[in-house]
Structures are given as C-alpha cells and as structure tokens.
C-alpha cells in the first residue's frame, strides 16, 4: 500500500460517519420542528423551543465539522436535503 492511502481511507470513513451523524441530526431537527408545530400548551411550547434550538445547534455544529473534514456540499442537493429526504453531502 502506498504511503497516504491508509490515511485517505480513514478520512473517508470519518467523513462517512459525519454524513450519517448529519442525516440523523437533520431528522432530529425536523422532528423537533414537528413537535413545536404540534404543541399549544405554554409549558410545552417552551420545551419545544428548547428542543428546536438544541437540535438546530447540533446540526450546525456537525455541519461545521464536516466542512472542516472536507465534506463537500452541493447547494442544490442541500436545499432538497433540508426540505426532503435526500442527502446533501458527499465526501
């Protein structure tokens, strides 16, 4: 094996793991949004806001990590990713 190939494989695995985490965080964010839209009791609204903010911050944190690892973002795919089920990332 040539020098550097093993490291590239590790980076690809790390990027794939980040993509999986991003997709899970996106689902969590969408579920938090659906919960927020569904509740009406003031106490539950406060909880829903906290869930929504926390899930959004988690998603943005993972997105920044992915960018730092070299995961590329296709803007058109990202729009479909945020509003649908398609992944917006590639490694």
GROMACS .gro file of N, CA, C and O in nm:
model
  364
    1UNK      N    1   0.085  -0.117   0.000
    1UNK     CA    2   0.000   0.000   0.000
    1UNK      C    3   0.090   0.124   0.000
    1UNK      O    4   0.183   0.134   0.077
    2UNK      N    5   0.060   0.219  -0.085
    2UNK     CA    6   0.139   0.341  -0.096
    2UNK      C    7   0.116   0.428   0.027
    2UNK      O    8   0.008   0.428   0.084
    3UNK      N    9   0.219   0.504   0.065
    3UNK     CA   10   0.200   0.594   0.179
    3UNK      C   11   0.086   0.691   0.152
    3UNK      O   12   0.071   0.743   0.042
    4UNK      N   13   0.007   0.716   0.254
    4UNK     CA   14  -0.102   0.811   0.239
    4UNK      C   15  -0.236   0.748   0.208
    4UNK      O   16  -0.340   0.804   0.234
    5UNK      N   17  -0.235   0.627   0.147
    5UNK     CA   18  -0.363   0.563   0.112
    5UNK      C   19  -0.441   0.522   0.236
    5UNK      O   20  -0.562   0.536   0.240
    6UNK      N   21  -0.374   0.474   0.339
    6UNK     CA   22  -0.441   0.435   0.463
    6UNK      C   23  -0.505   0.555   0.531
    6UNK      O   24  -0.616   0.548   0.581
    7UNK      N   25  -0.434   0.666   0.530
    7UNK     CA   26  -0.488   0.789   0.590
    7UNK      C   27  -0.609   0.838   0.511
    7UNK      O   28  -0.707   0.883   0.570
    8UNK      N   29  -0.606   0.827   0.379
    8UNK     CA   30  -0.719   0.869   0.297
    8UNK      C   31  -0.841   0.782   0.328
    8UNK      O   32  -0.952   0.833   0.339
    9UNK      N   33  -0.820   0.654   0.349
    9UNK     CA   34  -0.929   0.564   0.384
    9UNK      C   35  -0.991   0.600   0.518
    9UNK      O   36  -1.112   0.600   0.535
   10UNK      N   37  -0.904   0.635   0.615
   10UNK     CA   38  -0.954   0.678   0.745
   10UNK      C   39  -1.034   0.806   0.733
   10UNK      O   40  -1.138   0.822   0.797
   11UNK      N   41  -0.986   0.899   0.651
   11UNK     CA   42  -1.058   1.024   0.631
   11UNK      C   43  -1.193   1.000   0.565
   11UNK      O   44  -1.292   1.066   0.600
   12UNK      N   45  -1.198   0.907   0.472
   12UNK     CA   46  -1.325   0.875   0.406
   12UNK      C   47  -1.424   0.814   0.505
   12UNK      O   48  -1.542   0.846   0.503
   13UNK      N   49  -1.374   0.726   0.594
   13UNK     CA   50  -1.461   0.668   0.697
   13UNK      C   51  -1.511   0.775   0.793
   13UNK      O   52  -1.628   0.776   0.831
   14UNK      N   53  -1.421   0.865   0.832
   14UNK     CA   54  -1.460   0.973   0.921
   14UNK      C   55  -1.565   1.062   0.855
   14UNK      O   56  -1.665   1.098   0.916
   15UNK      N   57  -1.546   1.092   0.726
   15UNK     CA   58  -1.642   1.173   0.653
   15UNK      C   59  -1.776   1.102   0.640
   15UNK      O   60  -1.882   1.162   0.657
   16UNK      N   61  -1.773   0.972   0.615
   16UNK     CA   62  -1.897   0.895   0.603
   16UNK      C   63  -1.970   0.895   0.737
   16UNK      O   64  -2.093   0.907   0.742
   17UNK      N   65  -1.896   0.883   0.846
   17UNK     CA   66  -1.956   0.888   0.979
   17UNK      C   67  -2.020   1.022   1.007
   17UNK      O   68  -2.129   1.031   1.064
   18UNK      N   69  -1.954   1.129   0.964
   18UNK     CA   70  -2.011   1.262   0.983
   18UNK      C   71  -2.138   1.280   0.901
   18UNK      O   72  -2.234   1.340   0.947
   19UNK      N   73  -2.139   1.225   0.781
   19UNK     CA   74  -2.258   1.235   0.697
   19UNK      C   75  -2.374   1.163   0.765
   19UNK      O   76  -2.486   1.215   0.771
   20UNK      N   77  -2.348   1.045   0.821
   20UNK     CA   78  -2.453   0.972   0.893
   20UNK      C   79  -2.503   1.052   1.013
   20UNK      O   80  -2.624   1.060   1.038
   21UNK      N   81  -2.410   1.112   1.087
   21UNK     CA   82  -2.449   1.193   1.202
   21UNK      C   83  -2.529   1.315   1.158
   21UNK      O   84  -2.625   1.354   1.225
   22UNK      N   85  -2.489   1.375   1.047
   22UNK     CA   86  -2.562   1.491   0.995
   22UNK      C   87  -2.704   1.453   0.955
   22UNK      O   88  -2.799   1.527   0.983
   23UNK      N   89  -2.718   1.341   0.890
   23UNK     CA   90  -2.852   1.298   0.848
   23UNK      C   91  -2.939   1.268   0.970
   23UNK      O   92  -3.056   1.304   0.973
   24UNK      N   93  -2.880   1.207   1.074
   24UNK     CA   94  -2.956   1.181   1.197
   24UNK      C   95  -2.992   1.312   1.266
   24UNK      O   96  -3.105   1.329   1.315
   25UNK      N   97  -2.900   1.407   1.268
   25UNK     CA   98  -2.927   1.537   1.330
   25UNK      C   99  -3.034   1.613   1.253
   25UNK      O  100  -3.118   1.681   1.313
   26UNK      N  101  -3.035   1.600   1.121
   26UNK     CA  102  -3.138   1.665   1.040
   26UNK      C  103  -3.275   1.607   1.074
   26UNK      O  104  -3.372   1.681   1.092
   27UNK      N  105  -3.282   1.475   1.088
   27UNK     CA  106  -3.409   1.412   1.125
   27UNK      C  107  -3.454   1.459   1.264
   27UNK      O  108  -3.571   1.486   1.286
   28UNK      N  109  -3.359   1.467   1.356
   28UNK     CA  110  -3.390   1.514   1.491
   28UNK      C  111  -3.444   1.658   1.486
   28UNK      O  112  -3.541   1.692   1.554
   29UNK      N  113  -3.382   1.742   1.402
   29UNK     CA  114  -3.424   1.881   1.387
   29UNK      C  115  -3.566   1.887   1.329
   29UNK      O  116  -3.650   1.962   1.377
   30UNK      N  117  -3.592   1.805   1.227
   30UNK     CA  118  -3.726   1.804   1.166
   30UNK      C  119  -3.831   1.753   1.266
   30UNK      O  120  -3.942   1.805   1.271
   31UNK      N  121  -3.796   1.654   1.346
   31UNK     CA  122  -3.890   1.604   1.447
   31UNK      C  123  -3.917   1.711   1.553
   31UNK      O  124  -4.030   1.726   1.598
   32UNK      N  125  -3.812   1.784   1.591
   32UNK     CA  126  -3.830   1.891   1.689
   32UNK      C  127  -3.921   2.000   1.632
   32UNK      O  128  -4.005   2.055   1.703
   33UNK      N  129  -3.906   2.027   1.503
   33UNK     CA  130  -3.993   2.127   1.438
   33UNK      C  131  -4.138   2.079   1.436
   33UNK      O  132  -4.231   2.156   1.463
   34UNK      N  133  -4.158   1.953   1.405
   34UNK     CA  134  -4.293   1.897   1.402
   34UNK      C  135  -4.355   1.901   1.541
   34UNK      O  136  -4.473   1.934   1.556
   35UNK      N  137  -4.276   1.871   1.643
   35UNK     CA  138  -4.325   1.877   1.782
   35UNK      C  139  -4.364   2.020   1.817
   35UNK      O  140  -4.470   2.045   1.874
   36UNK      N  141  -4.278   2.115   1.781
   36UNK     CA  142  -4.306   2.256   1.807
   36UNK      C  143  -4.437   2.298   1.740
   36UNK      O  144  -4.519   2.368   1.800
   37UNK      N  145  -4.457   2.255   1.617
   37UNK     CA  146  -4.579   2.289   1.544
   37UNK      C  147  -4.703   2.224   1.604
   37UNK      O  148  -4.814   2.275   1.587
   38UNK      N  149  -4.685   2.113   1.677
   38UNK     CA  150  -4.799   2.037   1.728
   38UNK      C  151  -4.846   2.079   1.867
   38UNK      O  152  -4.961   2.053   1.903
   39UNK      N  153  -4.758   2.142   1.946
   39UNK     CA  154  -4.796   2.173   2.084
   39UNK      C  155  -4.861   2.311   2.095
   39UNK      O  156  -4.833   2.400   2.014
   40UNK      N  157  -4.948   2.325   2.196
   40UNK     CA  158  -5.011   2.455   2.218
   40UNK      C  159  -5.005   2.500   2.364
   40UNK      O  160  -5.018   2.618   2.392
   41UNK      N  161  -4.986   2.406   2.456
   41UNK     CA  162  -4.975   2.442   2.597
   41UNK      C  163  -4.848   2.525   2.616
   41UNK      O  164  -4.741   2.487   2.567
   42UNK      N  165  -4.856   2.640   2.685
   42UNK     CA  166  -4.739   2.727   2.701
   42UNK      C  167  -4.615   2.657   2.758
   42UNK      O  168  -4.503   2.685   2.714
   43UNK      N  169  -4.634   2.567   2.853
   43UNK     CA  170  -4.518   2.496   2.910
   43UNK      C  171  -4.453   2.406   2.805
   43UNK      O  172  -4.330   2.393   2.800
   44UNK      N  173  -4.535   2.342   2.725
   44UNK     CA  174  -4.480   2.254   2.620
   44UNK      C  175  -4.416   2.335   2.508
   44UNK      O  176  -4.320   2.290   2.446
   45UNK      N  177  -4.469   2.454   2.482
   45UNK     CA  178  -4.409   2.540   2.379
   45UNK      C  179  -4.267   2.577   2.420
   45UNK      O  180  -4.175   2.573   2.339
   46UNK      N  181  -4.248   2.610   2.548
   46UNK     CA  182  -4.114   2.643   2.598
   46UNK      C  183  -4.020   2.525   2.579
   46UNK      O  184  -3.907   2.540   2.530
   47UNK      N  185  -4.066   2.405   2.614
   47UNK     CA  186  -3.983   2.285   2.595
   47UNK      C  187  -3.955   2.262   2.448
   47UNK      O  188  -3.843   2.229   2.409
   48UNK      N  189  -4.055   2.281   2.364
   48UNK     CA  190  -4.039   2.261   2.220
   48UNK      C  191  -3.937   2.358   2.161
   48UNK      O  192  -3.858   2.321   2.074
   49UNK      N  193  -3.938   2.481   2.209
   49UNK     CA  194  -3.840   2.580   2.163
   49UNK      C  195  -3.700   2.536   2.200
   49UNK      O  196  -3.607   2.543   2.118
   50UNK      N  197  -3.682   2.486   2.322
   50UNK     CA  198  -3.550   2.438   2.364
   50UNK      C  199  -3.504   2.320   2.279
   50UNK      O  200  -3.388   2.314   2.237
   51UNK      N  201  -3.595   2.226   2.253
   51UNK     CA  202  -3.561   2.112   2.167
   51UNK      C  203  -3.521   2.159   2.028
   51UNK      O  204  -3.423   2.111   1.970
   52UNK      N  205  -3.599   2.251   1.974
   52UNK     CA  206  -3.575   2.301   1.839
   52UNK      C  207  -3.439   2.371   1.830
   52UNK      O  208  -3.360   2.345   1.739
   53UNK      N  209  -3.411   2.457   1.925
   53UNK     CA  210  -3.283   2.528   1.926
   53UNK      C  211  -3.166   2.432   1.944
   53UNK      O  212  -3.063   2.445   1.877
   54UNK      N  213  -3.181   2.336   2.035
   54UNK     CA  214  -3.073   2.240   2.060
   54UNK      C  215  -3.045   2.154   1.937
   54UNK      O  216  -2.929   2.132   1.900
   55UNK      N  217  -3.150   2.108   1.872
   55UNK     CA  218  -3.129   2.024   1.754
   55UNK      C  219  -3.069   2.104   1.639
   55UNK      O  220  -2.984   2.053   1.564
   56UNK      N  221  -3.108   2.230   1.625
   56UNK     CA  222  -3.051   2.314   1.520
   56UNK      C  223  -2.903   2.340   1.547
   56UNK      O  224  -2.820   2.331   1.456
   57UNK      N  225  -2.870   2.369   1.671
   57UNK     CA  226  -2.729   2.394   1.706
   57UNK      C  227  -2.643   2.268   1.684
   57UNK      O  228  -2.530   2.277   1.637
   58UNK      N  229  -2.698   2.152   1.718
   58UNK     CA  230  -2.625   2.027   1.696
   58UNK      C  231  -2.600   2.006   1.548
   58UNK      O  232  -2.489   1.972   1.506
   59UNK      N  233  -2.702   2.029   1.466
   59UNK     CA  234  -2.688   2.013   1.322
   59UNK      C  235  -2.581   2.108   1.268
   59UNK      O  236  -2.495   2.068   1.192
   60UNK      N  237  -2.586   2.234   1.309
   60UNK     CA  238  -2.490   2.332   1.259
   60UNK      C  239  -2.348   2.298   1.304
   60UNK      O  240  -2.253   2.313   1.228
   61UNK      N  241  -2.333   2.248   1.426
   61UNK     CA  242  -2.202   2.206   1.475
   61UNK      C  243  -2.146   2.093   1.390
   61UNK      O  244  -2.030   2.098   1.345
   62UNK      N  245  -2.227   1.992   1.364
   62UNK     CA  246  -2.182   1.880   1.281
   62UNK      C  247  -2.152   1.924   1.140
   62UNK      O  248  -2.058   1.875   1.077
   63UNK      N  249  -2.230   2.018   1.089
   63UNK     CA  250  -2.208   2.069   0.954
   63UNK      C  251  -2.072   2.137   0.946
   63UNK      O  252  -1.995   2.116   0.852
   64UNK      N  253  -2.036   2.216   1.048
   64UNK     CA  254  -1.906   2.282   1.051
   64UNK      C  255  -1.793   2.179   1.059
   64UNK      O  256  -1.690   2.194   0.993
   65UNK      N  257  -1.812   2.074   1.141
   65UNK     CA  258  -1.712   1.968   1.148
   65UNK      C  259  -1.694   1.901   1.012
   65UNK      O  260  -1.581   1.874   0.970
   66UNK      N  261  -1.804   1.873   0.947
   66UNK     CA  262  -1.798   1.808   0.817
   66UNK      C  263  -1.723   1.895   0.716
   66UNK      O  264  -1.640   1.845   0.640
   67UNK      N  265  -1.752   2.022   0.716
   67UNK     CA  266  -1.683   2.113   0.625
   67UNK      C  267  -1.533   2.114   0.653
   67UNK      O  268  -1.451   2.113   0.562
   68UNK      N  269  -1.496   2.114   0.783
   68UNK     CA  270  -1.355   2.113   0.821
   68UNK      C  271  -1.286   1.984   0.777
   68UNK      O  272  -1.167   1.984   0.749
   69UNK      N  273  -1.362   1.874   0.769
   69UNK     CA  274  -1.307   1.745   0.726
   69UNK      C  275  -1.304   1.733   0.574
   69UNK      O  276  -1.263   1.631   0.521
   70UNK      N  277  -1.356   1.833   0.504
   70UNK     CA  278  -1.351   1.830   0.359
   70UNK      C  279  -1.475   1.771   0.293
   70UNK      O  280  -1.473   1.741   0.174
   71UNK      N  281  -1.581   1.752   0.370
   71UNK     CA  282  -1.706   1.704   0.311
   71UNK      C  283  -1.763   1.819   0.229
   71UNK      O  284  -1.780   1.930   0.280
   72UNK      N  285  -1.787   1.793   0.102
   72UNK     CA  286  -1.836   1.898   0.012
   72UNK      C  287  -1.987   1.906   0.017
   72UNK      O  288  -2.055   1.806   0.037
   73UNK      N  289  -2.037   2.027  -0.004
   73UNK     CA  290  -2.181   2.050  -0.003
   73UNK      C  291  -2.224   2.101  -0.139
   73UNK      O  292  -2.172   2.201  -0.188
   74UNK      N  293  -2.316   2.032  -0.200
   74UNK     CA  294  -2.378   2.074  -0.325
   74UNK      C  295  -2.501   2.156  -0.286
   74UNK      O  296  -2.593   2.105  -0.223
   75UNK      N  297  -2.505   2.283  -0.323
   75UNK     CA  298  -2.611   2.374  -0.276
   75UNK      C  299  -2.750   2.328  -0.318
   75UNK      O  300  -2.845   2.337  -0.240
   76UNK      N  301  -2.766   2.280  -0.441
   76UNK     CA  302  -2.898   2.233  -0.484
   76UNK      C  303  -2.940   2.110  -0.406
   76UNK      O  304  -3.054   2.098  -0.362
   77UNK      N  305  -2.848   2.016  -0.389
   77UNK     CA  306  -2.879   1.896  -0.311
   77UNK      C  307  -2.905   1.932  -0.165
   77UNK      O  308  -2.990   1.873  -0.101
   78UNK      N  309  -2.833   2.034  -0.114
   78UNK     CA  310  -2.853   2.075   0.024
   78UNK      C  311  -2.995   2.128   0.043
   78UNK      O  312  -3.060   2.099   0.144
   79UNK      N  313  -3.045   2.204  -0.052
   79UNK     CA  314  -3.182   2.256  -0.041
   79UNK      C  315  -3.282   2.140  -0.036
   79UNK      O  316  -3.373   2.139   0.047
   80UNK      N  317  -3.262   2.039  -0.122
   80UNK     CA  318  -3.350   1.922  -0.118
   80UNK      C  319  -3.331   1.845   0.011
   80UNK      O  320  -3.426   1.791   0.067
   81UNK      N  321  -3.209   1.841   0.062
   81UNK     CA  322  -3.177   1.773   0.188
   81UNK      C  323  -3.253   1.836   0.304
   81UNK      O  324  -3.312   1.768   0.386
   82UNK      N  325  -3.253   1.969   0.310
   82UNK     CA  326  -3.318   2.038   0.421
   82UNK      C  327  -3.470   2.026   0.416
   82UNK      O  328  -3.535   2.028   0.518
   83UNK      N  329  -3.525   2.013   0.295
   83UNK     CA  330  -3.670   2.010   0.283
   83UNK      C  331  -3.725   1.875   0.242
   83UNK      O  332  -3.843   1.857   0.229
   84UNK      N  333  -3.637   1.776   0.226
   84UNK     CA  334  -3.683   1.643   0.184
   84UNK      C  335  -3.602   1.535   0.251
   84UNK      O  336  -3.562   1.547   0.365
   85UNK      N  337  -3.576   1.430   0.175
   85UNK     CA  338  -3.507   1.315   0.232
   85UNK      C  339  -3.372   1.288   0.169
   85UNK      O  340  -3.304   1.196   0.208
   86UNK      N  341  -3.332   1.367   0.073
   86UNK     CA  342  -3.206   1.342   0.004
   86UNK      C  343  -3.088   1.393   0.086
   86UNK      O  344  -3.096   1.495   0.151
   87UNK      N  345  -2.976   1.322   0.079
   87UNK     CA  346  -2.854   1.367   0.144
   87UNK      C  347  -2.792   1.479   0.063
   87UNK      O  348  -2.786   1.473  -0.059
   88UNK      N  349  -2.745   1.583   0.129
   88UNK     CA  350  -2.685   1.697   0.060
   88UNK      C  351  -2.534   1.692   0.064
   88UNK      O  352  -2.469   1.788   0.025
   89UNK      N  353  -2.477   1.582   0.109
   89UNK     CA  354  -2.332   1.576   0.130
   89UNK      C  355  -2.267   1.469   0.045
   89UNK      O  356  -2.329   1.371   0.009
   90UNK      N  357  -2.143   1.494   0.015
   90UNK     CA  358  -2.060   1.392  -0.050
   90UNK      C  359  -1.921   1.404   0.010
   90UNK      O  360  -1.885   1.507   0.064
   91UNK      N  361  -1.847   1.296   0.003
   91UNK     CA  362  -1.712   1.300   0.060
   91UNK      C  363  -1.610   1.299  -0.052
   91UNK      O  364  -1.639   1.277  -0.164
   0.00000   0.00000   0.00000
